[in-house]
Short mmCIF file of N, CA, C and O in Angstrom, two decimals:
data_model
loop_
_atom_site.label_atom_id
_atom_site.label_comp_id
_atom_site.label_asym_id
_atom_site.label_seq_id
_atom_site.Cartn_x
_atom_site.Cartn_y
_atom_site.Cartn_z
N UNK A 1 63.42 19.10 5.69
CA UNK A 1 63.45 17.66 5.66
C UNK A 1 62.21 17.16 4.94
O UNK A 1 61.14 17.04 5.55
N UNK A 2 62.33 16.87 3.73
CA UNK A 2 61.67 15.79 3.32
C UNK A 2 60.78 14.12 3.66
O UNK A 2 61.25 12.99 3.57
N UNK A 3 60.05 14.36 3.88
CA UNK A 3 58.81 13.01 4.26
C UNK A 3 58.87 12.05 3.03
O UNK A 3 57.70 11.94 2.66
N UNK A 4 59.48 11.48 2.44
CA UNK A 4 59.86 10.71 1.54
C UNK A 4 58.68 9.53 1.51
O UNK A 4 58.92 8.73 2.41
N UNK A 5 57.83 9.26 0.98
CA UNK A 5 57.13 7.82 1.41
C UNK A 5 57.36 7.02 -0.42
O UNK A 5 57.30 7.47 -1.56
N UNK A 6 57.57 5.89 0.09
CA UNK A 6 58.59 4.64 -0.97
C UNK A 6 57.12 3.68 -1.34
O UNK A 6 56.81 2.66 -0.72
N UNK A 7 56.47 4.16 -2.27
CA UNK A 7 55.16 3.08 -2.19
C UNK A 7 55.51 2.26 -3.59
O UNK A 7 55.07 1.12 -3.48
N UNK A 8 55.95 2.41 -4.46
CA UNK A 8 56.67 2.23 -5.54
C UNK A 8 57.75 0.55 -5.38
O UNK A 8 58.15 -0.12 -6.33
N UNK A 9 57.93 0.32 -4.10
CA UNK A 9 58.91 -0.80 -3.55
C UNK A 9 58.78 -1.86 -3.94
O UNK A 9 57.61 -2.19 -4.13
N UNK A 10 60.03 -3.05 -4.29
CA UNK A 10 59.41 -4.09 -4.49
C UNK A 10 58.19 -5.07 -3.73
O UNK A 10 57.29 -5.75 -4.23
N UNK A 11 58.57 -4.83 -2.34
CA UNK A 11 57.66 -5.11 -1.47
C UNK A 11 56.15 -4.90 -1.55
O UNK A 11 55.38 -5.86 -1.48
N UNK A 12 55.79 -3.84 -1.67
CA UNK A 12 54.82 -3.43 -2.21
C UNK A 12 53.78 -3.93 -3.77
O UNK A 12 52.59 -4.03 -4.08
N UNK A 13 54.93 -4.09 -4.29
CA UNK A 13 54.32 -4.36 -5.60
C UNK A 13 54.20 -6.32 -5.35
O UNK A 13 53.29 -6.85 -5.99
N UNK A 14 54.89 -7.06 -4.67
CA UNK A 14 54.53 -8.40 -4.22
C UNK A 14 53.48 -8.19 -3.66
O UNK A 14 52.49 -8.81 -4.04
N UNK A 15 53.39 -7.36 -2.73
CA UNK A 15 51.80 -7.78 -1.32
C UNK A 15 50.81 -7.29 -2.42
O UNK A 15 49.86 -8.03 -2.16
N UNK A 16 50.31 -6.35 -3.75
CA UNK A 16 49.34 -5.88 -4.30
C UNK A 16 49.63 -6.87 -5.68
O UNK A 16 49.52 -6.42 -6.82
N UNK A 17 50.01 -8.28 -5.39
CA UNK A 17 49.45 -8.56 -7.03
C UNK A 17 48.11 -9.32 -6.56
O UNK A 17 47.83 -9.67 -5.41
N UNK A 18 47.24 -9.53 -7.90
CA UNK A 18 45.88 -9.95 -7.60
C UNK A 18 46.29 -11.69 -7.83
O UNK A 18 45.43 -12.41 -7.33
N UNK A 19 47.16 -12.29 -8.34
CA UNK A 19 47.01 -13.58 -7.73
C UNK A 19 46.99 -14.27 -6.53
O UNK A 19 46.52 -15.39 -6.34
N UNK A 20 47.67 -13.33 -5.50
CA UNK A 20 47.34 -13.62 -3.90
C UNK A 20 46.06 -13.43 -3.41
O UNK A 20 45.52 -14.28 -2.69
N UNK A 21 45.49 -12.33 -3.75
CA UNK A 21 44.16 -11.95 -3.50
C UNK A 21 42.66 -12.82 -4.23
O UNK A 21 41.48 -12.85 -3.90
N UNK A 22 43.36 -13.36 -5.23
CA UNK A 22 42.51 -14.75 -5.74
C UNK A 22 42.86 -15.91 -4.94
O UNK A 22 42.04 -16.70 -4.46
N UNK A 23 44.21 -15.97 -4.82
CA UNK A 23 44.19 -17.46 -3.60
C UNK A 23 43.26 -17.06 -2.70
O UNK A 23 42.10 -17.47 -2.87
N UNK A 24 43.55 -16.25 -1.64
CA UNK A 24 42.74 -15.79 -0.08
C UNK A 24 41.35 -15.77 -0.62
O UNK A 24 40.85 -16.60 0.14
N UNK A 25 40.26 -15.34 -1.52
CA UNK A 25 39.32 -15.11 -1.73
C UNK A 25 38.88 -16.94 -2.41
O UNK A 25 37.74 -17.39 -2.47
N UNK A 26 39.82 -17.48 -2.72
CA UNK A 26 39.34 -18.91 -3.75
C UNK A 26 39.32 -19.50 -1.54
O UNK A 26 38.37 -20.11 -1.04
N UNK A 27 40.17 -19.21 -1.02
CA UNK A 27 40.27 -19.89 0.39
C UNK A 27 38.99 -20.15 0.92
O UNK A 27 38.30 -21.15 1.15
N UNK A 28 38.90 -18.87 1.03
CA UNK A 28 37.45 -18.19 1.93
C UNK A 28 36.05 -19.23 1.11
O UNK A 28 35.19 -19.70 1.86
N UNK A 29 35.97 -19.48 -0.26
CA UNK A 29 34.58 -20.05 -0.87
C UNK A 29 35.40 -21.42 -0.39
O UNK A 29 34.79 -21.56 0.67
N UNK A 30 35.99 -22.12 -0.39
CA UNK A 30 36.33 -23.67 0.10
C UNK A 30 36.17 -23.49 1.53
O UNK A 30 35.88 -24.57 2.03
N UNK A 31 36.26 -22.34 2.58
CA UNK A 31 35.67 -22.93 3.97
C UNK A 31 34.61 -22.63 3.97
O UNK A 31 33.98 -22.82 5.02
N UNK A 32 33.86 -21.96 2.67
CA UNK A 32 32.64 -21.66 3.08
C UNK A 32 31.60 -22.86 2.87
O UNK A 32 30.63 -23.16 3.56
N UNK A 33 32.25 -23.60 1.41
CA UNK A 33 31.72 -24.82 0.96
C UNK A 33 31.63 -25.92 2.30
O UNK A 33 30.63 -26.55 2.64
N UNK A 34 33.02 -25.94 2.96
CA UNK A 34 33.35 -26.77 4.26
C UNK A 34 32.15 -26.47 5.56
O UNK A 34 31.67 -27.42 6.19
N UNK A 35 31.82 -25.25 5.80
CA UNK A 35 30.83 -24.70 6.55
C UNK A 35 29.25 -25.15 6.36
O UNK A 35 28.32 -25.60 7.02
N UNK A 36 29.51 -24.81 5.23
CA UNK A 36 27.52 -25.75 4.47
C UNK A 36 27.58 -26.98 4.70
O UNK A 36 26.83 -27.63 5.43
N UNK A 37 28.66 -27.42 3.96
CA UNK A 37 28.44 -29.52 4.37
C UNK A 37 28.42 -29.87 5.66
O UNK A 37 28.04 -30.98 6.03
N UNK A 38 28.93 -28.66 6.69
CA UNK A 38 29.05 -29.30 8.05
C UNK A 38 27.84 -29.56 8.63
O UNK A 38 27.77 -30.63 9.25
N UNK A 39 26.85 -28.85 8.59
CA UNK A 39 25.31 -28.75 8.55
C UNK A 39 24.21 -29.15 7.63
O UNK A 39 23.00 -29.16 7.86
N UNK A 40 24.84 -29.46 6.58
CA UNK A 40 23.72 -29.63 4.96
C UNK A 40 22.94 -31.01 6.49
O UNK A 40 21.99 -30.76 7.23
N UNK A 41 23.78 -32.31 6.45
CA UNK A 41 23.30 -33.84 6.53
C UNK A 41 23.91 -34.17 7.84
O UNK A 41 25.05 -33.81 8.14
N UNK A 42 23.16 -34.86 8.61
CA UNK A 42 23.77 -35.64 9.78
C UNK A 42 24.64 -37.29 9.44
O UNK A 42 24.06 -38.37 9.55
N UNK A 43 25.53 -37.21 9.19
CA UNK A 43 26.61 -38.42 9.09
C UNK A 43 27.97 -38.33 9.13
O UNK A 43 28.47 -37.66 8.23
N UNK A 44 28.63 -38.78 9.83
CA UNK A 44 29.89 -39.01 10.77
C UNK A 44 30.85 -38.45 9.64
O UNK A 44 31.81 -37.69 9.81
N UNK A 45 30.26 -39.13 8.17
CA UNK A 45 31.32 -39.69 7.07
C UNK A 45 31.41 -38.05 5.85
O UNK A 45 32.33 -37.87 5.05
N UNK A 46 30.16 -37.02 6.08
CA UNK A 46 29.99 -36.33 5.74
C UNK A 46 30.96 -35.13 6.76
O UNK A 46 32.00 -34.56 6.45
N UNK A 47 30.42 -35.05 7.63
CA UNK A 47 30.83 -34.28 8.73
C UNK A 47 32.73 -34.64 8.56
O UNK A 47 33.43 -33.63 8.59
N UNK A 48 33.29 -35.68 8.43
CA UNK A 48 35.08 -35.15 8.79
C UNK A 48 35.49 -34.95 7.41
O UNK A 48 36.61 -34.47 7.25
N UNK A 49 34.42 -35.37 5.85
CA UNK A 49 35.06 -34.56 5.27
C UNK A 49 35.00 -32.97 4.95
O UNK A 49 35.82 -32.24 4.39
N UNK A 50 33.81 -32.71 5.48
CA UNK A 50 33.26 -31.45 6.00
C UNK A 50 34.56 -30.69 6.50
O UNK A 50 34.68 -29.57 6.01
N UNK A 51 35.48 -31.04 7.30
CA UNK A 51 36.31 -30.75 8.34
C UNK A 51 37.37 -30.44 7.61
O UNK A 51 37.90 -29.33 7.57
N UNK A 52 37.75 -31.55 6.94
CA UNK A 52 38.79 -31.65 6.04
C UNK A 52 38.93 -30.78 5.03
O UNK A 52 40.07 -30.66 4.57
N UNK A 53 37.73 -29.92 4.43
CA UNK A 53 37.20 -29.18 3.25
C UNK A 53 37.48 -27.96 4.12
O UNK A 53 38.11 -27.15 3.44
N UNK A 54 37.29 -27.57 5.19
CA UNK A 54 36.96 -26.26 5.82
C UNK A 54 38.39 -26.02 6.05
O UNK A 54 38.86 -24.95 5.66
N UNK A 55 39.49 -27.26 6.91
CA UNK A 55 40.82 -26.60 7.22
C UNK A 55 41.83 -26.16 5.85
O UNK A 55 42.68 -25.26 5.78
N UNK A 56 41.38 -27.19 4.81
CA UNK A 56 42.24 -26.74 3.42
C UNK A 56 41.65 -25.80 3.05
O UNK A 56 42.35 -25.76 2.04
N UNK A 57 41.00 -24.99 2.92
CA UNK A 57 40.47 -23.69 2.92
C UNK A 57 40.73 -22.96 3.58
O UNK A 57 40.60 -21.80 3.19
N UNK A 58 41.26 -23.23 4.99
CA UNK A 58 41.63 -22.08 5.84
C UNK A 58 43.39 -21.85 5.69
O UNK A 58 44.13 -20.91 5.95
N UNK A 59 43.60 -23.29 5.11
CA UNK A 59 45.06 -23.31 4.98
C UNK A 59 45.66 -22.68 3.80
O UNK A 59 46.87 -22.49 3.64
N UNK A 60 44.39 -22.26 2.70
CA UNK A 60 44.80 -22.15 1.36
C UNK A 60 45.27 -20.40 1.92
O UNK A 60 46.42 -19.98 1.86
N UNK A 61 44.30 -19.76 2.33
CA UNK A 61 43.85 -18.48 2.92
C UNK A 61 44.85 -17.79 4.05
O UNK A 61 44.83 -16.67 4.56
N UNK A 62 45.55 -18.72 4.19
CA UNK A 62 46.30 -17.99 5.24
C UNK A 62 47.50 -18.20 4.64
O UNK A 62 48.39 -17.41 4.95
N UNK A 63 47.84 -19.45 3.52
CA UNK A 63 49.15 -19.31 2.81
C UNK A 63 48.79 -18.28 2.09
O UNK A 63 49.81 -18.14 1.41
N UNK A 64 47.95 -17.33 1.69
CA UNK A 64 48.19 -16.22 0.54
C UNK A 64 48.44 -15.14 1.92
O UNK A 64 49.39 -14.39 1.64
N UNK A 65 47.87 -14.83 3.33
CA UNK A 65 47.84 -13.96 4.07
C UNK A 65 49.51 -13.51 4.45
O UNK A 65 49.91 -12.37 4.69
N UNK A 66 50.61 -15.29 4.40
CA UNK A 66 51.60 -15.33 4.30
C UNK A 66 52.73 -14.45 3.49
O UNK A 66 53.66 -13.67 3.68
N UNK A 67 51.95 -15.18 2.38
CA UNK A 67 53.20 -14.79 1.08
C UNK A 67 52.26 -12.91 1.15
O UNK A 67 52.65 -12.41 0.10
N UNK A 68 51.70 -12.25 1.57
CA UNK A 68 51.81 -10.78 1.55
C UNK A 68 52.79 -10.43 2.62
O UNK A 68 53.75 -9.71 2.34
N UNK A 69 52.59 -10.95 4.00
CA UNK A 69 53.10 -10.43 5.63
C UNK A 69 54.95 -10.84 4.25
O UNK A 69 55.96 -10.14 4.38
N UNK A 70 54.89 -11.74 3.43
CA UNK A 70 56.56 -12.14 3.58
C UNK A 70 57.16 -11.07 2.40
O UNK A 70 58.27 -10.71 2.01
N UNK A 71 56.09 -10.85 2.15
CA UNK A 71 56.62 -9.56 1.03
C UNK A 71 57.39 -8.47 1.57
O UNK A 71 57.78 -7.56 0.84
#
């Protein structure tokens, strides 16, 4: 019996292209940007867009974490 392993799959070749891996990595520097402003300045008006910068970054990052798990 043969151990056959299928790495060659379409599946495979979706979860390893590098434009997903540029979204998730472009994600990660926008919450990181979101993380600095949260602390750079004390003001209300700084701070929620601070917030706002950090979750679209987390949202960018987890839609690429997506489109691999949907591969």
């Amino acid at each position: 019996m043969e151990n056959e392993l299928k790495h060659n799959t379409e599946s495979m070749k979706t979860a390893n292209q590098a434009g997903i891996y540029k979204m998730m990595i472009f994600g990660v520097l926008v919450c990181m940007v979101g993380v600095y402003a949260r602390f750079a300045f004390d003001s209300w008006i700084l701070s929620l867009v601070s917030w706002i910068i950090l979750f679209l970054g987390a949202f960018i990052s987890i839609k690429g974490v997506f489109k691999i798990l949907d591969a």
